[in-house]
């Protein structure tokens, strides 16, 4: 092989190695952009399990993904739970639950995970954290099926990586007001 041929071969190998290094660097850098949350490609229906809630508020408390499904569950005579799943994994639960009169929101919130050390609203109707919240409906929310009980709402994220106290608070307040305006309050 001539000197000229050997130089061409080394340039070719050097160029190939430079190209491989550039591809590896690009792959590494694109891996760093994994800090961006995944896209939320689904649409949140309205109403949601019979309650008209602003889809943007619901979406803010959900993780990224491609599909969203909902299921209404009634585990007992006083609870209606709307479970939302993203890509087949449960992500958020919105519930309506009747409790004995005379309870406080702070007391009721102790029965739910992720509400410890929650922020209590000035009117003491809402307690929320970055993952969950409990709200008390207005005192006029009464139905004959639940005499001497008050209706509470519960918003709970599941293990989804969504930790946003402002989003939980906005969703909790909006969901509670929507429940107050629904047939659930008579």
Short mmCIF file of N, CA, C and O in Angstrom, two decimals, residues 40 60-63 91 114 128-132 156-169:
data_model
loop_
_atom_site.label_atom_id
_atom_site.label_comp_id
_atom_site.label_asym_id
_atom_site.label_seq_id
_atom_site.Cartn_x
_atom_site.Cartn_y
_atom_site.Cartn_z
N UNK A 40 -48.58 14.51 27.09
CA UNK A 40 -49.92 14.06 27.49
C UNK A 40 -50.77 14.04 26.22
O UNK A 40 -51.43 15.02 25.89
N UNK A 60 -53.58 18.53 34.46
CA UNK A 60 -52.43 19.03 35.22
C UNK A 60 -52.03 18.09 36.35
O UNK A 60 -50.88 18.09 36.79
N UNK A 61 -52.97 17.26 36.81
CA UNK A 61 -52.68 16.33 37.91
C UNK A 61 -52.38 14.92 37.41
O UNK A 61 -52.26 14.00 38.21
N UNK A 62 -52.27 14.77 36.09
CA UNK A 62 -52.01 13.46 35.50
C UNK A 62 -50.61 13.40 34.88
O UNK A 62 -50.08 14.42 34.43
N UNK A 63 -50.04 12.20 34.79
CA UNK A 63 -48.74 12.05 34.13
C UNK A 63 -48.91 12.01 32.62
O UNK A 63 -50.03 11.92 32.10
N UNK A 91 -53.78 6.39 37.79
CA UNK A 91 -53.02 7.60 38.00
C UNK A 91 -53.69 8.61 38.94
O UNK A 91 -53.00 9.36 39.62
N UNK A 114 -51.32 10.37 51.93
CA UNK A 114 -50.67 11.54 51.35
C UNK A 114 -51.33 12.87 51.69
O UNK A 114 -51.14 13.85 50.98
N UNK A 128 -54.94 20.08 51.41
CA UNK A 128 -54.27 19.47 50.26
C UNK A 128 -52.76 19.42 50.47
O UNK A 128 -52.19 20.18 51.24
N UNK A 129 -52.14 18.48 49.77
CA UNK A 129 -50.69 18.37 49.69
C UNK A 129 -50.34 18.34 48.20
O UNK A 129 -51.18 18.63 47.36
N UNK A 130 -49.12 17.93 47.90
CA UNK A 130 -48.72 17.84 46.49
C UNK A 130 -49.29 16.60 45.81
O UNK A 130 -49.22 16.47 44.59
N UNK A 131 -49.86 15.66 46.55
CA UNK A 131 -50.35 14.41 45.98
C UNK A 131 -51.83 14.13 46.21
O UNK A 131 -52.41 13.29 45.54
N UNK A 132 -52.46 14.81 47.17
CA UNK A 132 -53.84 14.48 47.51
C UNK A 132 -54.51 15.66 48.21
O UNK A 132 -53.85 16.58 48.67
N UNK A 156 -56.87 12.08 44.78
CA UNK A 156 -55.65 11.36 45.14
C UNK A 156 -54.88 10.97 43.88
O UNK A 156 -55.43 10.29 43.02
N UNK A 157 -53.62 11.37 43.81
CA UNK A 157 -52.77 10.88 42.73
C UNK A 157 -52.21 9.54 43.17
O UNK A 157 -52.08 9.27 44.36
N UNK A 158 -51.89 8.73 42.22
CA UNK A 158 -51.24 7.45 42.52
C UNK A 158 -49.75 7.64 42.29
O UNK A 158 -49.29 8.75 42.05
N UNK A 159 -48.97 6.61 42.33
CA UNK A 159 -47.52 6.70 42.20
C UNK A 159 -47.15 7.05 40.76
O UNK A 159 -46.78 6.20 39.98
N UNK A 160 -47.31 8.35 40.41
CA UNK A 160 -47.12 8.77 39.03
C UNK A 160 -46.01 9.78 38.82
O UNK A 160 -45.72 10.15 37.70
N UNK A 161 -45.43 10.27 39.91
CA UNK A 161 -44.40 11.29 39.77
C UNK A 161 -44.97 12.70 39.70
O UNK A 161 -44.23 13.66 39.60
N UNK A 162 -46.30 12.85 39.73
CA UNK A 162 -46.91 14.17 39.73
C UNK A 162 -46.96 14.64 41.17
O UNK A 162 -47.63 14.04 42.02
N UNK A 163 -46.22 15.70 41.47
CA UNK A 163 -46.16 16.28 42.81
C UNK A 163 -46.35 17.79 42.67
O UNK A 163 -45.38 18.54 42.66
N UNK A 164 -47.59 18.23 42.53
CA UNK A 164 -47.85 19.63 42.24
C UNK A 164 -48.97 20.15 43.15
O UNK A 164 -50.15 19.97 42.83
N UNK A 165 -48.61 20.77 44.29
CA UNK A 165 -49.65 21.21 45.23
C UNK A 165 -50.64 22.21 44.62
O UNK A 165 -51.82 22.17 44.94
N UNK A 166 -50.17 23.09 43.74
CA UNK A 166 -51.08 24.07 43.12
C UNK A 166 -52.09 23.36 42.22
O UNK A 166 -53.28 23.70 42.22
N UNK A 167 -51.64 22.37 41.46
CA UNK A 167 -52.55 21.62 40.58
C UNK A 167 -53.57 20.84 41.39
O UNK A 167 -54.75 20.80 41.04
N UNK A 168 -53.13 20.23 42.49
CA UNK A 168 -54.04 19.46 43.35
C UNK A 168 -55.07 20.40 43.98
O UNK A 168 -56.27 20.10 44.01
N UNK A 169 -54.62 21.54 44.47
CA UNK A 169 -55.54 22.49 45.10
C UNK A 169 -56.60 22.97 44.10
O UNK A 169 -57.80 22.99 44.41
#
